[in-house]
Short mmCIF file of C-alpha atoms and ligand atoms in Angstrom, two decimals:
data_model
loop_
_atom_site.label_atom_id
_atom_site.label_comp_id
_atom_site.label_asym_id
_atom_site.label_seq_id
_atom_site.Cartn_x
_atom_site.Cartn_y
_atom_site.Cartn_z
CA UNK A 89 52.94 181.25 212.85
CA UNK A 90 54.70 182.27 216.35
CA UNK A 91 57.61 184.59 216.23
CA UNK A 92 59.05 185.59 213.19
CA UNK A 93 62.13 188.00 212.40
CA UNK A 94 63.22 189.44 208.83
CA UNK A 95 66.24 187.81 207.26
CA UNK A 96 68.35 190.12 204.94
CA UNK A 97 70.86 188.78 202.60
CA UNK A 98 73.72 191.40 202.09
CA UNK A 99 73.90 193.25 198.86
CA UNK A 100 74.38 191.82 195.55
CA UNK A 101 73.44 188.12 196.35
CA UNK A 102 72.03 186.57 193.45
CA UNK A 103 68.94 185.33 193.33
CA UNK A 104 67.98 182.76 190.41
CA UNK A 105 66.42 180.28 189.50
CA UNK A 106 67.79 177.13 187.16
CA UNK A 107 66.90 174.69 184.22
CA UNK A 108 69.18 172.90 182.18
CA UNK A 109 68.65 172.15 178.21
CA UNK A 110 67.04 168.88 177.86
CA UNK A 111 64.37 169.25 180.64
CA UNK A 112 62.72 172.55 178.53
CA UNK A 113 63.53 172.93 175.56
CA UNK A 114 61.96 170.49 173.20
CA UNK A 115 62.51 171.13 169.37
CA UNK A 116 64.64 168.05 169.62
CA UNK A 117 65.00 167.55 165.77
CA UNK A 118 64.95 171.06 164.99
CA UNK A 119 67.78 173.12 163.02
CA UNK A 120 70.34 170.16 162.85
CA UNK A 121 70.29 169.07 166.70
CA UNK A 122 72.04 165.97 167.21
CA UNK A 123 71.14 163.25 169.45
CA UNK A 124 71.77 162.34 172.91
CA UNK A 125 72.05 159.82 175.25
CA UNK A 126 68.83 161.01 177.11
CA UNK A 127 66.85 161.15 173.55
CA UNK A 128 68.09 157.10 172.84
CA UNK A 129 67.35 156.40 176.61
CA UNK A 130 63.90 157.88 177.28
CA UNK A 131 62.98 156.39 173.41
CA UNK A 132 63.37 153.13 175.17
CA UNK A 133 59.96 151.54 176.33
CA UNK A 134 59.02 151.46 180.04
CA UNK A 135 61.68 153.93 180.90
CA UNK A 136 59.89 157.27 181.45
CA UNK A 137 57.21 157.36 183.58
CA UNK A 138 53.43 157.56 181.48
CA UNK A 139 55.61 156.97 178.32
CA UNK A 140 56.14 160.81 178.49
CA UNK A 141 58.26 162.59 175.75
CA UNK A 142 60.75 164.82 176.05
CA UNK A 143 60.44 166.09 172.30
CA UNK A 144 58.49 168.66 173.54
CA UNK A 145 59.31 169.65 176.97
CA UNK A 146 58.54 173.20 177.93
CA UNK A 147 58.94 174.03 174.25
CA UNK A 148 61.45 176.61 175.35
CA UNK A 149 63.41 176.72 172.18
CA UNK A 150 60.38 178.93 170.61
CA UNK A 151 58.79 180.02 174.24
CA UNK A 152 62.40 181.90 175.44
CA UNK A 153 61.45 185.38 174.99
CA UNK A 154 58.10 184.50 176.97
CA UNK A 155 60.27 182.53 179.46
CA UNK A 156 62.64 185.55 179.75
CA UNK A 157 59.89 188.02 180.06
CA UNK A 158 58.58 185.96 183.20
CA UNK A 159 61.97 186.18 184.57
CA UNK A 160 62.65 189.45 184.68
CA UNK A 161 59.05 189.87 185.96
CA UNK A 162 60.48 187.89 188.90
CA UNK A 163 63.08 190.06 189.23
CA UNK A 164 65.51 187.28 188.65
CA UNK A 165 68.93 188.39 189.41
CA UNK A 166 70.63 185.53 187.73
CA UNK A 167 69.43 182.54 185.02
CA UNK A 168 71.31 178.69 185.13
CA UNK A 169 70.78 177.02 182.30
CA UNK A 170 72.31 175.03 180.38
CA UNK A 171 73.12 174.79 176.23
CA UNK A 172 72.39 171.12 174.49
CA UNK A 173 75.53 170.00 173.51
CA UNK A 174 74.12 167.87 170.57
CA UNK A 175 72.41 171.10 169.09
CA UNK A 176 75.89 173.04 168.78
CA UNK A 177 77.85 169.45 168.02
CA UNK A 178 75.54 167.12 166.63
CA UNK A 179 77.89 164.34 166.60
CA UNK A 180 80.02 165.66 169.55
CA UNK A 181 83.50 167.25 168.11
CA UNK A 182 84.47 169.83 165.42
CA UNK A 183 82.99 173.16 164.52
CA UNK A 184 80.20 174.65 166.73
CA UNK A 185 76.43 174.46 164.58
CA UNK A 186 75.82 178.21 163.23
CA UNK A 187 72.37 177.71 163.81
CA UNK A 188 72.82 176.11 167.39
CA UNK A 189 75.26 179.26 168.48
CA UNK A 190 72.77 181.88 167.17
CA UNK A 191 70.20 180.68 169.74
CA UNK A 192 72.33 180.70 172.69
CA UNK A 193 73.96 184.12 171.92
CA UNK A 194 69.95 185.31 171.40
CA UNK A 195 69.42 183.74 174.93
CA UNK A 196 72.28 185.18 176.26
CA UNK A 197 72.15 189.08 174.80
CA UNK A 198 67.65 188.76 176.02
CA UNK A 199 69.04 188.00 179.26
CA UNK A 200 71.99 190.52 179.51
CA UNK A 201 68.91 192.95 178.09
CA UNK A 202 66.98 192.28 180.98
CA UNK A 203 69.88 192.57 183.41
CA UNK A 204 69.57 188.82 184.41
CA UNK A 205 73.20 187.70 184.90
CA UNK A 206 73.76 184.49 182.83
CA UNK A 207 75.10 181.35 184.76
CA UNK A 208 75.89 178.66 182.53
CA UNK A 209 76.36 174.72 182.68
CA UNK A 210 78.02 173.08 180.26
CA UNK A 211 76.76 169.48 180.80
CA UNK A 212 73.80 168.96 181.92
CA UNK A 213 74.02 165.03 181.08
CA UNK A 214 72.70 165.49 177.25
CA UNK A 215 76.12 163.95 175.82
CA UNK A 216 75.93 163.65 172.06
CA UNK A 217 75.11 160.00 171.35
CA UNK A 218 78.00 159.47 168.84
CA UNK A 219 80.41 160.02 172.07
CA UNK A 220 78.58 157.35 173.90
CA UNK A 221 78.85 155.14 171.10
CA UNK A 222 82.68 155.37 171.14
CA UNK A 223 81.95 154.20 174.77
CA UNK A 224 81.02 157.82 176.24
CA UNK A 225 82.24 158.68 180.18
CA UNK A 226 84.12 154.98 180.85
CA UNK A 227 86.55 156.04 177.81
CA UNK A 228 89.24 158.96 177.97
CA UNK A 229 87.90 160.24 174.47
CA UNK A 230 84.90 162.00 175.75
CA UNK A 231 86.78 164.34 178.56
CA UNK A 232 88.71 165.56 175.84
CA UNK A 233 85.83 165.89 173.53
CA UNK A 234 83.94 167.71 176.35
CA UNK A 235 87.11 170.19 176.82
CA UNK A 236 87.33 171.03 173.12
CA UNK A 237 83.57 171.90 173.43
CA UNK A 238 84.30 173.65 176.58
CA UNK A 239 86.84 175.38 175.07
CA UNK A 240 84.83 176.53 171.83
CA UNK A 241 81.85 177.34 173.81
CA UNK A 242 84.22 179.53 176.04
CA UNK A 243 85.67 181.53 173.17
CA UNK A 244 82.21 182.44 171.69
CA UNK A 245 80.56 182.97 175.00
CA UNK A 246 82.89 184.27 177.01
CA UNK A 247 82.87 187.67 176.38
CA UNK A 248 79.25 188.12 177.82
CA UNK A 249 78.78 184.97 180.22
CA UNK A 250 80.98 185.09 183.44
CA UNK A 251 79.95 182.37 185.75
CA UNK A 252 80.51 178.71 183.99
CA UNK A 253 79.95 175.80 185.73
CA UNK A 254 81.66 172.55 184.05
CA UNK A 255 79.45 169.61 185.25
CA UNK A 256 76.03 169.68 186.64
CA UNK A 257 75.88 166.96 189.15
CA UNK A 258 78.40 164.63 187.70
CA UNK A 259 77.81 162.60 190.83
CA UNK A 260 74.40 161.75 189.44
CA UNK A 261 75.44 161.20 186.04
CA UNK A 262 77.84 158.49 186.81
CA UNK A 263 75.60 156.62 189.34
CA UNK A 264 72.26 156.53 188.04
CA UNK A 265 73.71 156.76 184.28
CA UNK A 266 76.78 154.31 184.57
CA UNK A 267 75.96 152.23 188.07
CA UNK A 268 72.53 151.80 188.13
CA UNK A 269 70.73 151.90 184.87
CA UNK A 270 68.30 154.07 185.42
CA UNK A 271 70.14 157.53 183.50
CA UNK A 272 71.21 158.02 180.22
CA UNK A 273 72.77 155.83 179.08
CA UNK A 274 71.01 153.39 181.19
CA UNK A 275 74.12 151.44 181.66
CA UNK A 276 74.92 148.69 184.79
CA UNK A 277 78.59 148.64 184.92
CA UNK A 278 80.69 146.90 187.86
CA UNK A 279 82.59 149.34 191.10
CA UNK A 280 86.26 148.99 188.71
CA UNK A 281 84.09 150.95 185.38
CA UNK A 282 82.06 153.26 187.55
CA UNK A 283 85.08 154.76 189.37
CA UNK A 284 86.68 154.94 185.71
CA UNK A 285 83.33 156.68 184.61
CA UNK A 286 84.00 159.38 187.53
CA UNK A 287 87.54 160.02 187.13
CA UNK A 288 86.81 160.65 183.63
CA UNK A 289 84.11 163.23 184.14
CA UNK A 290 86.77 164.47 187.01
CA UNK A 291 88.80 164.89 183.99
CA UNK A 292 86.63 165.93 182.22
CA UNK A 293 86.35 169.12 184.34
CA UNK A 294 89.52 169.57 184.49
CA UNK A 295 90.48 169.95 180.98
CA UNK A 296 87.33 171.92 180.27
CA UNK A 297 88.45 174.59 182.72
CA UNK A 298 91.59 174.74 181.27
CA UNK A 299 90.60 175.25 177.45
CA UNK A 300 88.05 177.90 179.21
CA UNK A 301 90.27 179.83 180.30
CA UNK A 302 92.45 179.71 178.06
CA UNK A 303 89.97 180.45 175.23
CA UNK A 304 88.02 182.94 176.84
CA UNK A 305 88.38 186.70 175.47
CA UNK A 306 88.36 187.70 179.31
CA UNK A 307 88.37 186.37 182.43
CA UNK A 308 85.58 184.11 183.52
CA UNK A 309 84.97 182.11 186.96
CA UNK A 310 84.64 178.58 186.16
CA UNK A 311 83.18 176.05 188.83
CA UNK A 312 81.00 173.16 188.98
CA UNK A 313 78.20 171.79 190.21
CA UNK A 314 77.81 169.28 193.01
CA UNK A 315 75.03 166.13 194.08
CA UNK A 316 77.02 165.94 198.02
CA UNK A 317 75.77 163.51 199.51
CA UNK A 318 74.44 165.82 202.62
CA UNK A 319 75.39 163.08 205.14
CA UNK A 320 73.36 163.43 208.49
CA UNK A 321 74.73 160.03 210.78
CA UNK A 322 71.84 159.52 213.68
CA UNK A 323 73.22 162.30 216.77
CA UNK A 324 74.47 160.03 219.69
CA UNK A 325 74.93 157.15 217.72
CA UNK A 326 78.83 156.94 217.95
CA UNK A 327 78.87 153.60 215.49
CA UNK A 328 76.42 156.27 212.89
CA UNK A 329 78.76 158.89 213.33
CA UNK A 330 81.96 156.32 211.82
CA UNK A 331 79.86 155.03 209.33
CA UNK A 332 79.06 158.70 208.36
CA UNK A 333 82.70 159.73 208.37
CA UNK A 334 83.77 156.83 206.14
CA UNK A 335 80.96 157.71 203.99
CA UNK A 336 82.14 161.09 203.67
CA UNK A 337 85.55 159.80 203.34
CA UNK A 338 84.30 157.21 200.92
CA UNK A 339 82.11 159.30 198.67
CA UNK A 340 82.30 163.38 199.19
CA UNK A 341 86.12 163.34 199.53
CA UNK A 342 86.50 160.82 196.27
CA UNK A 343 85.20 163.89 194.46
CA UNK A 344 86.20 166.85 196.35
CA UNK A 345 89.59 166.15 197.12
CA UNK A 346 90.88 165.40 193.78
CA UNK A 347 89.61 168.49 192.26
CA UNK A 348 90.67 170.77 195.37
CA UNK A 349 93.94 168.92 195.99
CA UNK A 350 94.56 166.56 193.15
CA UNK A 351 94.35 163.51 195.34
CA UNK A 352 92.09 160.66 195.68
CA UNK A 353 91.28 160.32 200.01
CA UNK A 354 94.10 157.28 200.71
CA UNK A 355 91.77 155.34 202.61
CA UNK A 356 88.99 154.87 200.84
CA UNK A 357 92.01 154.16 197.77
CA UNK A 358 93.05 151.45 200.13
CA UNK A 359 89.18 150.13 200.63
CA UNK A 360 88.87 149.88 196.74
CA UNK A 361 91.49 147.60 196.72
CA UNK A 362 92.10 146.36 192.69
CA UNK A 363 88.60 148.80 191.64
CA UNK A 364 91.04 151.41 191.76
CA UNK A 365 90.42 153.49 188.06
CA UNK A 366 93.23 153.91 185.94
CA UNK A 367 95.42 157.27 186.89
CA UNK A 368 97.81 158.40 184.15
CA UNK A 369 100.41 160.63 185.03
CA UNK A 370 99.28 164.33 185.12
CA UNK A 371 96.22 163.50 185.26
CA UNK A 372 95.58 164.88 188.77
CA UNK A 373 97.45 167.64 187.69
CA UNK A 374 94.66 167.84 185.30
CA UNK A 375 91.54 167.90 187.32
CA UNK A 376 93.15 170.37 190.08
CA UNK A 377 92.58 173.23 188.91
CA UNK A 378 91.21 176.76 190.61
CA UNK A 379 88.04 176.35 191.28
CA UNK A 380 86.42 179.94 191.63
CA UNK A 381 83.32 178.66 193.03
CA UNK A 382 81.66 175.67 193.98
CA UNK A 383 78.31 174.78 193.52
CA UNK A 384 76.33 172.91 195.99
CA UNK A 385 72.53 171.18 194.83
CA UNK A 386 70.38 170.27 198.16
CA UNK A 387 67.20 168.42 198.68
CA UNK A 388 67.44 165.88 201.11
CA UNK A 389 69.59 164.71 203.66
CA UNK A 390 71.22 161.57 203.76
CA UNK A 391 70.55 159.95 207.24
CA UNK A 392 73.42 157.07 207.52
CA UNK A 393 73.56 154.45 209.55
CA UNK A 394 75.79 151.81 211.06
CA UNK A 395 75.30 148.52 209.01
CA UNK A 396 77.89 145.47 210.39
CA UNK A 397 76.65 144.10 207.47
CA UNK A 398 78.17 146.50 205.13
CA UNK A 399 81.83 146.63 203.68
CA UNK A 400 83.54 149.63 203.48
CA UNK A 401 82.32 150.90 200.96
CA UNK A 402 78.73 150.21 200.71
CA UNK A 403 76.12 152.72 203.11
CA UNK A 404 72.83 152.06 204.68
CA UNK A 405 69.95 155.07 204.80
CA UNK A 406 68.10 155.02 207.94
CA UNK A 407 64.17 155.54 207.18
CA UNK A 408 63.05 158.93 207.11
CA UNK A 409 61.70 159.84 210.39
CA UNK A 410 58.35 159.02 211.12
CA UNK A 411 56.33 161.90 211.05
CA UNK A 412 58.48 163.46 208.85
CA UNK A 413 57.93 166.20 206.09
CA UNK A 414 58.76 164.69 202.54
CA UNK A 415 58.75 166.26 199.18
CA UNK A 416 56.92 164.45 196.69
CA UNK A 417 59.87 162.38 195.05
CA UNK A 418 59.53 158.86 196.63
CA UNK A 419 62.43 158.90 199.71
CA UNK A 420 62.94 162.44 199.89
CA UNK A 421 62.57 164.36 203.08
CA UNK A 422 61.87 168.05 204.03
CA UNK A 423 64.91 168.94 206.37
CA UNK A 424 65.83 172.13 206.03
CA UNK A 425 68.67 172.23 208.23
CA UNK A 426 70.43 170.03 206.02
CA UNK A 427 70.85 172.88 204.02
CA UNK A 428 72.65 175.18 206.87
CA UNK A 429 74.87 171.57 207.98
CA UNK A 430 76.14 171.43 203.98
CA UNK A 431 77.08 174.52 204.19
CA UNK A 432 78.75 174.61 207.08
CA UNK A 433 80.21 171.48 206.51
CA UNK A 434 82.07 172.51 203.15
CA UNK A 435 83.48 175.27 204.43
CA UNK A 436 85.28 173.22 207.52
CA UNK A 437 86.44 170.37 205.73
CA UNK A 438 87.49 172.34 202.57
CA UNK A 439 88.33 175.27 203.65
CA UNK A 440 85.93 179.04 202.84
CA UNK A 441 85.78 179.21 199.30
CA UNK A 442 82.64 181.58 196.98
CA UNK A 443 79.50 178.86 197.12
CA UNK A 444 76.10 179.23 195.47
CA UNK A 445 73.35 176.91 196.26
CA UNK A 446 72.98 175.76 192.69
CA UNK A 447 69.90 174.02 192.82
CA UNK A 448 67.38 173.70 195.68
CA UNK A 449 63.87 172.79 195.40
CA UNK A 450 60.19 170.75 196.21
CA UNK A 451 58.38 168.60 193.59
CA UNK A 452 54.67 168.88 194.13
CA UNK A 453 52.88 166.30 191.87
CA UNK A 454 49.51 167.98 192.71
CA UNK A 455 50.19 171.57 191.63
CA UNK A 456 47.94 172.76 189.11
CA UNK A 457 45.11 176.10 188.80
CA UNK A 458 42.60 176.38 191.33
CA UNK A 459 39.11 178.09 190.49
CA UNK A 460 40.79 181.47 191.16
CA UNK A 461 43.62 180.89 188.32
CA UNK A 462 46.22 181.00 191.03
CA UNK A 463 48.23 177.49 191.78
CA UNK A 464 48.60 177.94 195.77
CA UNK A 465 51.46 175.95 196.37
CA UNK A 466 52.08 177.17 200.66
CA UNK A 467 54.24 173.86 201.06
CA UNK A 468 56.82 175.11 198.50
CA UNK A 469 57.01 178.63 199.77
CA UNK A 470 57.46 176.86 202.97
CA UNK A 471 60.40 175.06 201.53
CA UNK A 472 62.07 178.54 200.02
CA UNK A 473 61.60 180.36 203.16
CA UNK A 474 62.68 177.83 205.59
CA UNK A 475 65.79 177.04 203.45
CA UNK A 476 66.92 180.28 203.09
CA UNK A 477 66.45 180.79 206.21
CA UNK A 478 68.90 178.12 207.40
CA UNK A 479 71.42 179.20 204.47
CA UNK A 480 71.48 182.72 205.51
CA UNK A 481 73.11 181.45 208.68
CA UNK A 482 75.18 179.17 207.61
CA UNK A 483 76.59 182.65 206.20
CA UNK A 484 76.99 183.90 209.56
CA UNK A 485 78.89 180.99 210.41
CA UNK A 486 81.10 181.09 207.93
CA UNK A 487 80.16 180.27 204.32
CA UNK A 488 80.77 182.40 201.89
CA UNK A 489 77.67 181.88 200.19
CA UNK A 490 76.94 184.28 197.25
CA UNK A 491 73.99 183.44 195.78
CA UNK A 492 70.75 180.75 195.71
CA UNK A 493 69.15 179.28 192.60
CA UNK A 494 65.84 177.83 192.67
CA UNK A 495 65.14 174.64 191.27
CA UNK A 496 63.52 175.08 188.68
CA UNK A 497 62.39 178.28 186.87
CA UNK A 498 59.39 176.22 185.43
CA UNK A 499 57.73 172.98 185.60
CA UNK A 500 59.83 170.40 183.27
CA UNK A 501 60.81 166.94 182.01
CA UNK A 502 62.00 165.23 185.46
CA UNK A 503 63.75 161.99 183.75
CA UNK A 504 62.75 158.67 184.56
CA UNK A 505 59.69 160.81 186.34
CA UNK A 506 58.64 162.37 182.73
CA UNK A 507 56.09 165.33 183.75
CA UNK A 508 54.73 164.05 186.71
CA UNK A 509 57.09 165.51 189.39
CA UNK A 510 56.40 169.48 189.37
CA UNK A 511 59.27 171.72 190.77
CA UNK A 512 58.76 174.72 189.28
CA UNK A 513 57.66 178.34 190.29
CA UNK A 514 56.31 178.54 187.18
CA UNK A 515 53.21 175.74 186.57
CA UNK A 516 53.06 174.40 182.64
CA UNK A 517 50.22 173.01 181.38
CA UNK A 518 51.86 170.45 179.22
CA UNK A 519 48.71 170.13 177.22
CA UNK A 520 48.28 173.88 176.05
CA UNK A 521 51.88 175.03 177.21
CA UNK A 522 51.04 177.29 178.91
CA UNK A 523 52.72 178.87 181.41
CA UNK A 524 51.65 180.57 185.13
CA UNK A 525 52.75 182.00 187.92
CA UNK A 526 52.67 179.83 191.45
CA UNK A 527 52.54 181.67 194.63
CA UNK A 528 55.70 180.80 195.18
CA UNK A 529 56.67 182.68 192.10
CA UNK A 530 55.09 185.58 194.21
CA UNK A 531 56.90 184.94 197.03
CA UNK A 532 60.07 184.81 195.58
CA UNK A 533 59.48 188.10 193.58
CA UNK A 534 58.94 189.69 196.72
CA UNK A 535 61.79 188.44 198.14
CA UNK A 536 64.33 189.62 195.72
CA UNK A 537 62.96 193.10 195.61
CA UNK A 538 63.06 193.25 199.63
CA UNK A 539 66.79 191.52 199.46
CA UNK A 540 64.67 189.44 202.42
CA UNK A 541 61.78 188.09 204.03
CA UNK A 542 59.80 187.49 207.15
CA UNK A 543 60.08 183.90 208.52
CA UNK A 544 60.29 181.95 211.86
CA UNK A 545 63.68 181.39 213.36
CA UNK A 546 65.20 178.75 211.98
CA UNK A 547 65.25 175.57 214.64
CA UNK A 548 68.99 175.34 216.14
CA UNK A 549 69.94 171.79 214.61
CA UNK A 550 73.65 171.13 214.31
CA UNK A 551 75.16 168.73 211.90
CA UNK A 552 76.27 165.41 214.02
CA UNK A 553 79.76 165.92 212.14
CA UNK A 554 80.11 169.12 214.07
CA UNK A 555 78.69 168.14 217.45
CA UNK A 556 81.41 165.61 217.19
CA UNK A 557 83.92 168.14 216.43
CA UNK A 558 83.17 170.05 219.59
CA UNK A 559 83.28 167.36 221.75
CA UNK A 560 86.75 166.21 221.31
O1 IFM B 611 65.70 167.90 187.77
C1 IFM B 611 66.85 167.59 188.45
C2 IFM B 611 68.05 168.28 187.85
O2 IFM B 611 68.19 168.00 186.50
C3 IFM B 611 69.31 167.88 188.56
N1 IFM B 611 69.18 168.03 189.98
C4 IFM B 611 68.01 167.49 190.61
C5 IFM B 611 66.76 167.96 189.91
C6 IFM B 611 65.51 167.38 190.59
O3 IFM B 611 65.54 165.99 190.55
#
């Protein structure tokens, strides 16, 4: 390594890490959980990758104390997770499950214990089946359903967890689970349903952080968190830099502006033509609400490019670079900087709001125990450090960035990719369960306890968006 310098991070930011409910903890029939789409969906042959079963998972639900002991060995500042919504409504409405509550609140009061700050997400795309069946996300009965559960889950929690996030990703959730087919609930519905599906989860937020705060016995800071696309248009390509724009238009602003402004971007309205969703009055009223943080998730960028081809509405991906670094989910690319240009990005369109980096992370398929014990995974520390590195100035420029979550705490149920794609800093052996530090792990400890680390100046890269900007 040439040059290096040590990058702080002021006082106070919060280092985590993140899971969310279905991907560890297992127990899926146990104490009166209810179903979800994910259990119906990955029961479905050919869907998960080796015909791998989530029943299991990380068997959290009986490993937590373990899991919380290696946390606080980390010197984890903050834990995102998120509770199964079938376990505390089994059939998605009424009275919250006794038995479900008790082992959040133990989760929650180990935590507190160990003076790891709880950050939790509400729906991390486990939506009790029975809502689905009543036509889940494309109807308006499961926004409300998800606010009433917000709204319970506020007044029991509330007095000891103060950073709720609504949605994890709903971006993702509507796509892959509505669009394409290849999420819970595995459904292919046409442009006019999927933009229903996301104004309802829009909705769906809104509501929720209205019965939140309503119910909660004290104040809490309710946000969300986002799948941007991190659009990076080819620099000195003028016809990448439009299609970028009306991508951004197109896609980032169709979710950020309503919630921020409680409008839907006019052009891209006008591009939709009659796939418009259906608005009811007050509705936008609805999803605008304060938003006391946002959460941003980063992996890879998304490299557009000019397609004459192409309506509107539709983008094309240039290929990764050759040459490239790439993580070891098929089409994703190491860029670091991508990180910093998100960042910055936010903050100019939107205006300087509190961020945390909600989920950033590698998969490496090939992690496992060397002779030694250890699992020497340099790439991912690699990762950490470089991307921290570009988010820690992306704070001097500007964002008000508070805190970073790794993705993930542990190794876990990836999906469609079942165990195969490993992002934790924790390895699991999903044949014994058991669970071991990676180097990274190591690394990160470190890092906490300094508040910093030593690393290579990050590469000057500016986002093309902001290049632009300049030169006008
Ligand atoms: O595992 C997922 C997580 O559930 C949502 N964000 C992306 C992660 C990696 O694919």
């Amino acid at each position: 390594m040439g040059t290096s310098e040590w990058i702080s991070f002021p006082e106070g930011f919060l280092w985590g890490a993140a899971t969310s409910a279905f991907q560890i903890e297992g127990a899926v029939a146990e104490d009166g959980r209810g179903v979800s789409i994910w259990d119906t969906f990955s029961g479905r042959p050919g869907i998960i990758r080796n015909g791998d079963s989530p029943a299991t998972a990380c068997d959290h639900y009986h490993r937590w104390r373990e899991d919380i002991s290696l946390m606080a060995g980390l010197g984890l500042k903050s834990y995102r997770f998120s509770p199964s919504w079938p376990r505390l409504q089994p059939g998605g409405r009424g009275e919250l499950s006794a038995k479900g509550l008790d082992f959040y609140e133990r989760l929650v009061d180990a935590l507190l214990q160990a003076g790891i700050r709880p950050n939790l997400t509400l729906y991390h795309w486990d939506l009790p089946q029975a809502l689905e069946d009543e036509g889940g996300w494309a109807g308006r009965g499961t926004p409300r359903a998800f606010a009433e559960y917000a709204g319970r889950m506020a007044r029991r929690l509330g007095d000891r967890v103060d950073l709720w996030a609504t949605l994890n990703e709903p971006q993702v959730a509507a796509t892959h689970g509505y669009g394409l087919g290849v999420h819970a609930p595995g459904r292919r519905e046409g442009r006019k349903v999927l933009n229903q599906v996301i104004h309802h989860f829009l909705l769906g937020h809104g509501l929720a952080a209205q019965a939140m705060r309503a119910a909660a016995p004290r104040p809490i800071q309710v946000g969300l968190a986002l799948s941007m696309d991190p659009i990076w248009p080819t620099p000195g390509r003028p016809e990448d830099l439009e299609a970028g724009e009306r991508h951004w238009t197109a896609w980032n602003d169709w979710w950020l502006l309503p919630l921020l402004k409680g409008e839907y971007p006019a052009r891209a309205w006008e591009w939709t033509g009659a796939d418009v969703p259906e608005v009811r009055p007050g509705d936008l009223a609805d999803i605008r609400q304060p938003l006391d943080f946002a959460g941003l998730n980063y992996y890879a960028p998304y490299r557009t490019t000019a397609d004459p081809k192409l309506g509107p509405l539709e983008f094309a991906r240039a290929p990764i670079p050759e040459g490239a670094p790439r993580q070891d989910m098929p089409g994703w690319e190491v860029f670091p900087a991508g990180l910093e240009g998100l960042l910055v990005e936010f903050t100019r369109r939107y205006g300087r709001m509190p961020l945390y980096v909600t989920e950033n992370g590698m998969s490496i398929r090939a992690d496992a125990p060397g002779a030694d014990g250890a699992v020497h995974d340099a790439e991912r520390v690699a990762f950490l450090r470089d991307h921290l590195a570009h988010a820690r100035r992306a704070m001097d420029r500007g964002a008000d960035l508070r805190g970073y979550y790794v993705w993930s705490l542990m190794d876990n149920f990836e999906w469609g990719f079942g165990y195969e794609q490993r992002f934790g800093l924790v390895h699991v052996d999903f044949a014994t369960l058991k669970r071991r530090l990676k180097d990274s792990a190591h690394w990160y400890a470190g890092t906490i306890r300094a508040n910093g680390f030593q690393a290579p100046p990050p590469p000057v890269l500016e986002s093309p968006f902001l290049q632009a900007a300049r030169a006008r």
